[in-house]
Short mmCIF file of C-alpha atoms in Angstrom, two decimals:
data_model
loop_
_atom_site.label_atom_id
_atom_site.label_comp_id
_atom_site.label_asym_id
_atom_site.label_seq_id
_atom_site.Cartn_x
_atom_site.Cartn_y
_atom_site.Cartn_z
CA MET A 1 -16.70 -22.47 -14.31
CA LYS A 2 -18.03 -20.35 -16.82
CA LEU A 3 -18.79 -21.90 -20.20
CA GLY A 4 -17.20 -21.24 -23.81
CA ARG A 5 -18.82 -20.27 -26.62
CA ASN A 6 -18.47 -23.71 -28.75
CA ASP A 7 -18.66 -25.37 -25.93
CA PRO A 8 -21.75 -28.18 -25.77
CA CYS A 9 -24.71 -26.42 -23.80
CA HIS A 10 -25.57 -26.46 -20.61
CA CYS A 11 -29.10 -27.42 -21.07
CA GLY A 12 -28.19 -30.37 -22.73
CA SER A 13 -29.59 -30.11 -26.16
CA GLY A 14 -26.14 -31.09 -27.77
CA LYS A 15 -26.22 -27.68 -29.98
CA LYS A 16 -23.64 -25.30 -29.02
CA TYR A 17 -24.14 -22.23 -26.61
CA LYS A 18 -23.20 -20.08 -28.24
CA LYS A 19 -26.26 -21.33 -30.81
CA CYS A 20 -28.62 -21.66 -28.26
CA HIS A 21 -28.51 -20.49 -24.27
CA GLU A 22 -25.34 -17.89 -25.05
CA ALA A 23 -28.18 -15.10 -25.62
CA THR A 24 -30.66 -15.34 -23.16
CA ASP A 25 -27.83 -16.12 -20.23
CA ASP A 26 -25.86 -12.43 -22.14
CA ALA A 27 -29.85 -10.84 -21.91
CA LYS A 28 -29.81 -12.50 -18.07
CA GLU A 29 -26.92 -11.16 -16.97
CA ALA A 30 -27.27 -7.30 -18.50
CA ALA A 31 -30.69 -7.45 -16.49
CA GLU A 32 -29.53 -8.22 -13.43
CA LEU A 33 -26.64 -5.12 -14.26
CA ALA A 34 -29.28 -2.68 -14.93
CA ALA A 35 -30.83 -3.14 -11.29
CA GLN A 36 -27.76 -3.27 -9.56
CA THR A 37 -26.67 0.36 -11.47
CA ALA A 38 -30.67 1.74 -11.03
CA LYS A 39 -30.26 0.56 -6.96
CA ALA A 40 -27.27 2.19 -6.35
CA GLU A 41 -28.12 5.32 -8.45
CA ALA A 42 -31.35 5.78 -5.95
CA GLU A 43 -29.77 5.12 -2.74
CA LYS A 44 -27.09 8.35 -4.42
CA ALA A 45 -30.08 10.35 -5.24
CA ALA A 46 -31.77 9.33 -1.74
CA ALA A 47 -28.50 9.96 0.65
CA ASP A 48 -27.78 13.60 -1.70
CA ALA A 49 -32.37 14.46 -0.91
CA ALA A 50 -31.17 13.80 2.78
CA ALA A 51 -27.93 16.22 2.63
CA GLU A 52 -29.98 18.93 0.96
CA ALA A 53 -32.98 18.60 3.41
CA ASP A 54 -30.36 18.48 6.23
CA PRO A 55 -27.35 21.15 5.12
CA GLU A 56 -26.29 20.81 9.34
CA ALA A 57 -25.90 17.10 9.25
CA VAL A 58 -23.83 17.05 6.00
CA GLU A 59 -21.62 19.99 7.65
CA ALA A 60 -21.40 18.09 11.71
CA ALA A 61 -20.32 15.16 9.01
CA LYS A 62 -17.76 17.23 7.48
CA LYS A 63 -15.90 18.45 10.72
CA ALA A 64 -16.11 14.61 11.99
CA THR A 65 -14.30 13.33 9.22
CA ALA A 66 -11.52 16.54 9.59
CA ARG A 67 -10.74 15.83 12.72
CA ALA A 68 -11.21 11.86 12.16
CA ALA A 69 -8.42 12.40 8.87
CA SER A 70 -6.61 14.82 11.84
CA ARG A 71 -5.09 12.20 13.35
CA PHE A 72 -2.92 10.63 10.73
CA THR A 73 -1.55 13.02 9.98
CA LYS A 74 1.68 14.14 11.12
CA PRO A 75 2.45 16.09 14.51
CA LYS A 76 3.47 19.57 13.72
CA GLU A 77 6.95 20.02 14.29
CA ARG A 78 7.82 21.75 17.66
CA ILE A 79 8.36 25.27 18.70
CA ALA A 80 11.09 26.16 21.07
CA THR A 81 9.47 29.14 23.88
CA ALA A 82 10.50 30.21 27.19
CA ALA A 83 7.54 27.94 28.56
CA ASN A 84 8.21 24.89 25.75
CA PRO A 85 12.88 24.28 25.12
CA ILE A 86 13.38 22.29 23.09
CA ARG A 87 15.89 19.92 24.83
CA ARG A 88 18.50 17.77 22.98
CA ARG A 89 20.67 14.92 24.15
CA ALA A 90 24.26 15.77 24.28
CA VAL A 91 25.71 13.87 21.97
#
């Protein structure tokens, strides 16, 4: 459960949370968020650098993705040909 601004502080000082530890807790949360963001940006930069270094791998990944996506698309309608007539049931 998160403390409200006007609740007593969790340290037991008797002060309201907003006057005692709110600023330090907010700074700690901001630092953690900044670290997570920096880590995500570093991973993205590394992935981009790897893609630039090996364009064949990128093309192979695109083709694999296209093949996987094609499994989930609607099949094309069958076209009647002499070799493959479409037979309909009599109603």
